[in-house]
CSV table of C-alpha atoms and ligand atoms in Angstrom, one decimal:
chain,number,residue,atom,x,y,z
A,16,MET,CA,0.0,0.5,0.2
A,17,ARG,CA,1.4,3.3,-1.4
A,18,THR,CA,1.5,6.4,1.6
A,19,ARG,CA,-0.4,10.0,0.1
A,20,TRP,CA,1.5,12.2,1.7
A,21,LYS,CA,-0.6,15.1,3.5
A,22,THR,CA,-1.0,18.8,1.8
A,23,HIS,CA,2.0,20.7,2.7
A,24,ALA,CA,3.7,24.2,1.9
A,25,ILE,CA,6.9,22.7,0.5
A,26,LEU,CA,5.0,20.2,-1.7
A,27,ALA,CA,2.3,22.7,-2.5
A,28,ARG,CA,5.9,25.2,-3.5
A,29,LEU,CA,7.6,22.4,-5.9
A,30,GLN,CA,3.3,22.0,-7.5
A,31,ALA,CA,3.6,25.5,-8.6
A,32,GLU,CA,7.3,25.0,-9.9
A,33,LEU,CA,6.2,22.2,-11.8
A,34,ASP,CA,3.6,23.4,-13.0
A,35,GLU,CA,5.8,26.3,-14.5
A,36,LEU,CA,8.2,24.1,-16.1
A,37,GLN,CA,5.2,22.3,-18.2
A,38,ARG,CA,4.2,26.2,-19.0
A,39,ALA,CA,7.7,26.7,-20.7
A,40,ASP,CA,7.6,23.0,-23.2
A,41,GLN,CA,10.1,22.2,-20.0
A,42,PHE,CA,8.6,19.6,-17.8
A,43,ARG,CA,10.2,16.1,-18.0
A,44,LYS,CA,9.8,13.3,-17.8
A,45,VAL,CA,11.2,9.4,-17.0
A,46,GLY,CA,9.9,7.3,-20.4
A,47,ALA,CA,11.2,4.6,-22.7
A,48,VAL,CA,12.4,5.3,-26.3
A,49,GLU,CA,10.3,3.2,-28.6
A,50,GLY,CA,11.6,2.3,-32.1
A,51,ILE,CA,14.7,2.7,-34.1
A,52,ASN,CA,16.9,4.7,-31.4
A,53,LEU,CA,18.1,8.2,-32.3
A,54,CYS,CA,19.1,9.3,-28.6
A,55,SER,CA,21.5,6.2,-26.9
A,56,ASN,CA,24.9,6.5,-26.6
A,57,ASP,CA,25.6,3.1,-27.2
A,58,TYR,CA,27.3,4.4,-30.1
A,59,LEU,CA,29.0,1.0,-30.6
A,60,GLY,CA,27.0,-1.4,-30.2
A,61,LEU,CA,28.4,-3.5,-27.9
A,62,SER,CA,24.9,-3.3,-25.0
A,63,ASP,CA,24.3,-6.1,-25.8
A,64,ASP,CA,27.5,-7.9,-27.2
A,65,PRO,CA,27.6,-11.8,-26.2
A,66,ARG,CA,31.8,-10.8,-25.0
A,67,LEU,CA,30.4,-8.5,-22.5
A,68,LYS,CA,27.8,-10.5,-21.4
A,69,LEU,CA,30.4,-13.4,-20.8
A,70,ALA,CA,32.5,-11.2,-18.9
A,71,LEU,CA,29.9,-10.4,-16.1
A,72,THR,CA,28.6,-13.9,-15.8
A,73,SER,CA,32.0,-15.3,-16.2
A,74,ALA,CA,33.1,-12.9,-12.6
A,75,ILE,CA,30.3,-13.3,-11.4
A,76,GLU,CA,30.6,-17.0,-11.1
A,77,ARG,CA,34.1,-16.9,-10.2
A,78,GLN,CA,35.0,-18.4,-6.8
A,79,GLY,CA,34.8,-16.0,-3.9
A,80,GLU,CA,33.9,-13.1,-6.0
A,81,ARG,CA,32.2,-11.1,-4.0
A,82,VAL,CA,28.5,-9.4,-6.4
A,83,CYS,CA,29.3,-5.9,-4.5
A,84,SER,CA,32.2,-4.0,-3.0
A,85,THR,CA,31.1,-3.6,0.5
A,86,GLY,CA,32.4,-0.1,0.7
A,87,SER,CA,34.8,2.7,-1.1
A,88,ARG,CA,37.6,2.5,-2.5
A,89,LEU,CA,39.9,3.4,0.6
A,90,LEU,CA,38.1,1.2,2.6
A,91,SER,CA,37.0,-2.9,2.2
A,92,GLY,CA,35.9,-1.8,-1.2
A,93,ASN,CA,39.1,-2.6,-3.1
A,94,SER,CA,39.9,-5.5,-4.8
A,95,SER,CA,42.6,-6.6,-7.6
A,96,GLN,CA,39.9,-6.0,-10.7
A,97,TRP,CA,39.8,-2.4,-10.3
A,98,GLU,CA,44.0,-1.9,-9.9
A,99,MET,CA,44.2,-3.9,-13.2
A,100,LEU,CA,41.4,-2.1,-14.9
A,101,GLU,CA,43.4,1.8,-13.8
A,102,ALA,CA,46.2,0.1,-15.4
A,103,LYS,CA,44.3,-1.1,-18.5
A,104,ALA,CA,43.1,2.2,-19.2
A,105,ALA,CA,46.1,4.2,-18.3
A,106,SER,CA,48.3,2.2,-21.0
A,107,PHE,CA,44.4,2.7,-23.2
A,108,VAL,CA,44.9,6.1,-23.2
A,109,GLY,CA,48.8,6.2,-23.2
A,110,ALA,CA,48.6,7.6,-19.2
A,111,GLU,CA,51.3,7.3,-16.7
A,112,ALA,CA,48.4,6.0,-14.5
A,113,ALA,CA,44.1,5.9,-14.1
A,114,VAL,CA,42.2,6.6,-11.3
A,115,CYS,CA,38.1,5.2,-11.8
A,116,PHE,CA,35.2,6.3,-10.3
A,117,SER,CA,31.0,5.3,-10.0
A,118,SER,CA,30.3,7.6,-12.9
A,119,GLY,CA,31.5,10.2,-15.3
A,120,TYR,CA,29.3,12.9,-13.0
A,121,LEU,CA,31.2,11.7,-9.8
A,122,ALA,CA,34.4,12.0,-11.6
A,123,ASN,CA,34.3,15.2,-13.1
A,124,ILE,CA,32.8,16.1,-10.0
A,125,GLY,CA,35.9,14.8,-8.3
A,126,VAL,CA,38.5,16.0,-10.8
A,127,LEU,CA,37.8,19.4,-10.8
A,128,THR,CA,36.0,19.8,-7.0
A,129,SER,CA,40.1,18.2,-6.0
A,130,LEU,CA,42.2,20.0,-8.8
A,131,LEU,CA,40.8,23.9,-8.2
A,132,GLY,CA,39.6,26.6,-6.0
A,133,PRO,CA,39.6,29.7,-4.7
A,134,GLU,CA,42.7,30.1,-5.9
A,135,THR,CA,42.7,29.2,-9.3
A,136,THR,CA,41.4,30.7,-12.5
A,137,VAL,CA,39.0,28.1,-14.2
A,138,PHE,CA,38.3,29.1,-18.3
A,139,SER,CA,35.2,27.0,-18.6
A,140,ASP,CA,33.6,26.2,-22.4
A,141,ALA,CA,30.1,27.7,-22.2
A,142,ALA,CA,29.1,24.3,-23.7
A,143,ASN,CA,30.4,22.2,-20.9
A,144,HIS,CA,28.0,19.6,-19.4
A,145,ALA,CA,26.7,20.2,-16.7
A,146,SER,CA,28.8,17.8,-14.8
A,147,ILE,CA,31.7,20.2,-15.4
A,148,ILE,CA,29.9,22.7,-14.2
A,149,ASP,CA,28.5,21.8,-11.3
A,150,GLY,CA,32.4,20.8,-10.2
A,151,ILE,CA,33.4,24.1,-11.4
A,152,ARG,CA,30.5,25.4,-9.0
A,153,LEU,CA,31.8,23.1,-6.1
A,154,SER,CA,35.4,23.9,-6.3
A,155,ARG,CA,34.3,27.0,-6.1
A,156,ALA,CA,37.4,27.9,-8.0
A,157,ASN,CA,36.9,31.8,-10.2
A,158,LYS,CA,35.9,31.1,-13.1
A,159,VAL,CA,35.2,32.9,-16.9
A,160,ILE,CA,34.0,31.4,-18.7
A,161,PHE,CA,34.0,31.3,-23.1
A,162,PRO,CA,32.0,31.5,-26.2
A,163,HIS,CA,32.1,28.0,-27.0
A,164,GLY,CA,35.1,27.3,-29.0
A,165,ASP,CA,35.7,31.0,-29.9
A,166,LEU,CA,39.6,30.6,-28.7
A,167,GLN,CA,40.3,33.6,-29.3
A,168,PHE,CA,38.4,35.2,-27.0
A,169,LEU,CA,39.5,32.0,-24.2
A,170,GLU,CA,43.4,34.4,-26.0
A,171,GLU,CA,41.8,37.6,-24.8
A,172,MET,CA,40.8,36.8,-21.0
A,173,LEU,CA,44.2,34.0,-20.5
A,174,ARG,CA,46.1,37.9,-21.4
A,175,ALA,CA,43.8,39.8,-19.2
A,176,SER,CA,43.3,37.2,-16.4
A,177,ASN,CA,48.2,37.9,-15.8
A,178,ASP,CA,47.9,37.6,-11.5
A,179,THR,CA,49.7,35.1,-9.5
A,180,ARG,CA,46.3,32.1,-9.3
A,181,GLU,CA,47.1,29.0,-11.1
A,182,ARG,CA,45.0,28.9,-14.7
A,183,PHE,CA,43.1,25.7,-15.7
A,184,ILE,CA,41.5,25.2,-18.8
A,185,VAL,CA,38.4,23.2,-19.2
A,186,VAL,CA,36.4,21.8,-22.8
A,187,GLU,CA,34.8,18.4,-24.2
A,188,SER,CA,36.8,16.2,-26.6
A,189,VAL,CA,33.4,15.7,-28.7
A,190,PHE,CA,31.0,18.5,-27.5
A,191,SER,CA,27.6,16.3,-26.6
A,192,MET,CA,25.2,18.6,-28.0
A,193,ASP,CA,26.5,20.6,-31.1
A,194,GLY,CA,28.1,17.1,-31.7
A,195,ASP,CA,31.6,19.3,-32.5
A,196,LEU,CA,35.1,18.1,-31.8
A,197,ALA,CA,37.0,20.5,-28.7
A,198,PRO,CA,40.8,22.9,-31.2
A,199,ILE,CA,42.8,20.6,-29.3
A,200,GLU,CA,46.3,21.3,-30.7
A,201,ASP,CA,45.0,25.3,-30.7
A,202,LEU,CA,44.5,24.4,-27.3
A,203,TYR,CA,48.1,22.9,-26.5
A,204,VAL,CA,49.3,25.7,-28.2
A,205,LEU,CA,47.4,27.8,-25.2
A,206,ALA,CA,47.5,26.2,-22.3
A,207,ALA,CA,51.2,26.7,-23.1
A,208,ARG,CA,51.9,29.6,-23.7
A,209,TYR,CA,49.6,30.8,-20.0
A,210,ASP,CA,51.0,27.9,-18.4
A,211,ALA,CA,47.1,26.4,-18.0
A,212,GLY,CA,46.5,23.0,-16.7
A,213,LEU,CA,44.4,21.1,-19.2
A,214,ILE,CA,41.7,19.1,-18.1
A,215,VAL,CA,39.2,17.4,-21.2
A,216,ASP,CA,36.4,15.1,-21.2
A,217,GLU,CA,36.4,13.0,-23.5
A,218,ALA,CA,32.3,11.4,-22.3
A,219,HIS,CA,31.8,11.0,-26.5
A,220,ALA,CA,35.1,10.3,-28.1
A,221,THR,CA,35.9,7.4,-25.6
A,222,GLY,CA,35.4,4.0,-27.9
A,223,VAL,CA,34.7,6.0,-30.9
A,224,MET,CA,37.3,8.4,-31.7
A,225,GLY,CA,41.3,8.0,-32.5
A,226,PRO,CA,43.3,5.5,-33.4
A,227,ASN,CA,41.2,2.2,-31.5
A,228,GLY,CA,38.4,4.3,-30.0
A,229,ARG,CA,41.1,5.6,-27.3
A,230,GLY,CA,39.7,9.3,-27.8
A,231,ILE,CA,41.1,12.6,-29.0
A,232,VAL,CA,44.3,13.0,-26.8
A,233,ALA,CA,45.7,9.9,-27.9
A,234,GLN,CA,44.8,10.7,-31.1
A,235,SER,CA,47.7,14.2,-30.9
A,236,GLY,CA,49.7,11.6,-29.4
A,237,ARG,CA,50.2,14.6,-26.5
A,238,PRO,CA,48.7,13.0,-23.5
A,239,ASP,CA,51.6,14.8,-21.0
A,240,CYS,CA,50.4,18.6,-22.6
A,241,VAL,CA,47.3,17.1,-20.5
A,242,ILE,CA,46.2,17.4,-16.7
A,243,ALA,CA,43.3,15.0,-16.6
A,244,THR,CA,40.8,13.8,-19.6
A,245,ILE,CA,37.5,11.6,-18.2
A,246,HIS,CA,36.5,8.4,-19.7
A,247,THR,CA,33.1,7.8,-19.0
A,248,CYS,CA,32.4,3.9,-19.4
A,249,GLY,CA,28.4,4.0,-20.1
A,250,LYS,CA,28.4,5.4,-23.4
A,251,ALA,CA,30.1,4.0,-26.1
A,252,LEU,CA,32.1,1.0,-23.6
A,253,ALA,CA,28.7,-0.3,-22.9
A,254,SER,CA,29.0,-0.8,-19.1
A,255,THR,CA,29.8,2.1,-16.2
A,256,GLY,CA,31.7,3.8,-14.4
A,257,ALA,CA,34.5,6.0,-15.7
A,258,PHE,CA,38.1,6.3,-15.5
A,259,VAL,CA,41.1,9.4,-15.1
A,260,ALA,CA,43.8,9.3,-16.9
A,261,CYS,CA,46.5,11.5,-15.5
A,262,ALA,CA,49.8,11.2,-13.8
A,263,GLU,CA,50.8,9.1,-11.0
A,264,THR,CA,51.3,12.1,-8.8
A,265,THR,CA,47.2,13.7,-9.8
A,266,ARG,CA,46.3,9.6,-9.1
A,267,ARG,CA,48.3,10.1,-5.8
A,268,TYR,CA,46.5,13.5,-5.3
A,269,ILE,CA,42.3,12.3,-6.7
A,270,VAL,CA,42.8,9.8,-4.0
A,271,ASN,CA,43.7,11.3,-1.4
A,272,LYS,CA,41.7,14.4,-1.8
A,273,ALA,CA,38.4,13.2,-5.0
A,274,ARG,CA,35.9,13.7,-2.3
A,275,SER,CA,33.2,11.7,-4.5
A,276,PHE,CA,35.5,8.9,-4.7
A,277,ILE,CA,36.9,8.9,-1.3
A,278,PHE,CA,33.1,8.6,0.9
A,279,SER,CA,31.4,6.4,-2.2
A,280,THR,CA,30.8,3.0,-2.3
A,281,ALA,CA,33.4,1.9,-5.2
A,282,LEU,CA,31.2,0.4,-7.7
A,283,PRO,CA,31.5,-4.1,-7.5
A,284,PRO,CA,33.9,-5.6,-9.4
A,285,PHE,CA,32.4,-7.2,-11.7
A,286,ALA,CA,31.8,-3.4,-13.3
A,287,ALA,CA,35.8,-3.9,-13.2
A,288,GLU,CA,35.9,-6.6,-15.5
A,289,GLN,CA,33.5,-6.1,-17.5
A,290,ILE,CA,34.8,-2.4,-18.8
A,291,SER,CA,38.3,-4.4,-19.1
A,292,GLU,CA,37.0,-6.2,-21.8
A,293,ALA,CA,35.6,-3.5,-23.1
A,294,LEU,CA,38.4,-1.7,-23.2
A,295,SER,CA,40.1,-5.1,-25.1
A,296,ILE,CA,37.2,-4.6,-27.6
A,297,VAL,CA,36.3,-1.4,-28.8
A,298,ALA,CA,40.4,-1.8,-29.6
A,299,GLY,CA,39.2,-4.7,-32.5
A,300,GLU,CA,35.8,-2.0,-33.4
A,301,ASP,CA,37.7,0.1,-36.9
A,302,GLU,CA,34.6,-1.5,-38.8
A,303,ARG,CA,32.3,-0.2,-36.6
A,304,ARG,CA,33.7,3.3,-36.4
A,305,ARG,CA,33.9,3.5,-39.8
A,306,HIS,CA,29.9,2.7,-39.8
A,307,LEU,CA,29.4,5.2,-38.1
A,308,ARG,CA,31.1,8.1,-39.2
A,309,LEU,CA,30.1,7.5,-42.6
A,310,LEU,CA,26.5,6.9,-41.4
A,311,SER,CA,27.2,10.4,-39.3
A,312,GLU,CA,29.1,12.1,-42.0
A,313,TYR,CA,26.3,11.1,-45.2
A,314,LEU,CA,23.2,12.0,-42.6
A,315,ARG,CA,24.9,15.4,-42.6
A,316,VAL,CA,24.8,16.3,-46.3
A,317,GLU,CA,21.7,14.9,-46.2
A,318,LEU,CA,20.2,17.5,-44.2
A,319,ASN,CA,22.3,20.0,-44.9
A,320,SER,CA,20.7,19.9,-48.3
A,321,ARG,CA,17.4,20.5,-47.5
A,322,GLY,CA,18.5,23.5,-44.9
A,323,PHE,CA,18.2,21.7,-41.8
A,324,ASP,CA,20.7,23.2,-38.8
A,325,THR,CA,23.3,20.3,-37.2
A,326,SER,CA,25.1,23.4,-35.8
A,327,ARG,CA,28.8,23.0,-36.2
A,328,SER,CA,28.5,18.3,-35.6
A,329,GLU,CA,30.9,17.1,-37.1
A,330,SER,CA,30.4,14.0,-35.2
A,331,HIS,CA,27.6,10.7,-34.4
A,332,ILE,CA,26.0,13.8,-32.4
A,333,VAL,CA,24.1,15.1,-35.2
A,334,PRO,CA,22.3,17.7,-33.3
A,335,VAL,CA,19.6,19.2,-35.5
A,336,VAL,CA,18.3,22.7,-34.6
A,337,LEU,CA,15.1,23.6,-34.3
A,338,GLY,CA,14.3,27.1,-32.2
A,339,SER,CA,11.1,27.2,-30.1
A,340,ASN,CA,10.6,24.5,-27.7
A,341,ASP,CA,7.2,24.5,-28.9
A,342,THR,CA,8.9,23.3,-32.7
A,343,ALA,CA,11.8,20.4,-31.0
A,344,LEU,CA,8.4,19.6,-29.1
A,345,SER,CA,6.2,18.9,-32.0
A,346,VAL,CA,9.1,17.9,-34.2
A,347,ALA,CA,10.6,15.0,-31.8
A,348,GLN,CA,6.5,13.8,-31.4
A,349,SER,CA,5.3,14.0,-35.0
A,350,LEU,CA,9.3,11.4,-35.4
A,351,ILE,CA,7.9,9.3,-32.4
A,352,ASP,CA,4.9,8.9,-34.4
A,353,ARG,CA,6.8,7.2,-37.0
A,354,GLY,CA,9.0,5.2,-35.3
A,355,PHE,CA,12.2,6.9,-34.2
A,356,GLY,CA,13.7,7.1,-30.9
A,357,VAL,CA,13.9,11.2,-30.1
A,358,LYS,CA,14.1,13.8,-27.1
A,359,ALA,CA,14.0,17.3,-27.9
A,360,ILE,CA,16.4,19.2,-26.0
A,361,ARG,CA,14.7,22.7,-24.7
A,362,PRO,CA,17.4,25.2,-22.4
A,363,PRO,CA,18.7,24.7,-19.9
A,364,THR,CA,20.1,22.5,-21.3
A,365,VAL,CA,20.7,24.3,-24.6
A,366,PRO,CA,21.2,28.0,-25.1
A,367,ALA,CA,17.1,30.2,-25.2
A,368,GLY,CA,15.7,29.6,-28.8
A,369,THR,CA,18.1,27.1,-29.9
A,370,ALA,CA,15.7,24.0,-29.0
A,371,ARG,CA,17.1,20.8,-30.8
A,372,LEU,CA,16.8,17.4,-31.4
A,373,ARG,CA,19.7,15.9,-30.4
A,374,LEU,CA,20.8,13.0,-32.8
A,375,SER,CA,23.1,10.7,-31.3
A,376,LEU,CA,24.0,7.9,-33.9
A,377,THR,CA,24.9,4.1,-33.2
A,378,SER,CA,26.9,1.7,-36.0
A,379,ARG,CA,23.2,-0.3,-35.4
A,380,LEU,CA,22.4,1.8,-38.2
A,381,ARG,CA,21.6,1.7,-42.0
A,382,PHE,CA,22.0,4.8,-44.1
A,383,ASP,CA,18.1,2.7,-45.3
A,384,ASP,CA,17.3,4.0,-41.6
A,385,LEU,CA,18.9,7.0,-41.7
A,386,ALA,CA,17.0,7.9,-45.3
A,387,THR,CA,13.9,7.5,-43.8
A,388,LEU,CA,14.2,9.4,-40.7
A,389,VAL,CA,15.1,12.8,-43.7
A,390,ARG,CA,12.0,12.4,-44.8
A,391,ALA,CA,9.6,12.4,-41.9
A,392,LEU,CA,11.8,15.0,-40.5
A,393,CYS,CA,11.3,16.8,-44.1
A,394,ASP,CA,7.4,16.1,-43.3
A,395,ALA,CA,7.2,17.1,-40.5
A,396,ARG,CA,8.7,21.5,-39.8
B,421,LIG,C1,30.3,15.1,-21.7
B,421,LIG,C2,30.1,14.2,-20.0
B,421,LIG,N1,30.6,14.6,-19.2
B,421,LIG,C3,29.8,13.5,-18.4
B,421,LIG,C4,29.3,13.0,-18.3
B,421,LIG,C5,28.9,11.6,-17.4
B,421,LIG,O1,28.6,11.0,-17.3
B,421,LIG,P1,28.4,9.2,-16.7
B,421,LIG,O2,26.7,9.5,-17.4
B,421,LIG,O3,29.1,8.2,-16.6
B,421,LIG,O4,27.2,9.6,-15.2
B,421,LIG,C6,28.5,13.1,-19.7
B,421,LIG,C7,26.9,12.2,-19.8
B,421,LIG,O5,25.8,12.6,-20.1
B,421,LIG,C8,28.6,13.5,-20.9
B,421,LIG,O6,27.9,13.9,-21.6
């Protein structure tokens, strides 16, 4: 039997705010995605891969294997599986060391709150993910938000901030809402010129971009140009959790200082085995990466030639910018009615007036699916 809550002024206030969201077409609902899925982060289609299932079941069935970590990594939650995974993750990216977190959100919170502080200034791209924004807020660093991708503005701000504070620049390597890539080589130059530490969130690049899916920083061949890269394991790696790749000193510092690492129960050891297997699998999936790249290029060409705005997309994330919230909602609904699983992305996730469909492609899709999608979009607008 469920308890019905008594009326309370606080609940009335919550309801009033929800009504306001509804009026502004910003109300969000949890719901199942049906049809051809165009909002999944399962970029390489590994979420039902038999090799990953086998890695999981054999880890669980192995004698003596725990199904729960039993504590924080600094208490009883550590296990050899996590240590082996961290060594493997570091060499996957080409870094000196790696440290695992229970999610990408917690990794960003942990890295930013531990490395930054009131005595530092952070330069953050305006399109950075909510987990980066929250990490910066919690760090209480002095912050400068630069317009998305505007390195000229960034340089002016770096030049103007000629105080003695330590400086950091934080970007995503594949931006989650626009699907464009960070100009990584130019960022290395700026970071070196102004003696700033670069932090790069590779959430949407891990498994997909760079040689063997090792990410944009690995592709540049200069992992030592960054202070840390953040890699989520719940997207192309079809697993869970995240790892941060960095210098050994930074790893030790994070283990000692990052509260989201210290004060949170570690994921179970079988999760480490799944992620480890996923790293081996993605390294050999060039064909899926190639198919995904060709799909993305095809979709952009087809949409652009019909006048759709795909923003700056140059990856498997292809936004279709539609403008107002109600247009985005009605186009999304008509695509759903035609069998596509899409979501309208609205402010505050994206800037006001740029509500969009965010199409995230996976290697499971076929060119035919995208041709049908383009026709459906033309009919819906
Ligand atoms: C750029 C970026 N960073 C971090 C995260 C958080 O990762 P996780 O879902 O593993 O918490 C996301 C998730 O959507 C993301 O898009």
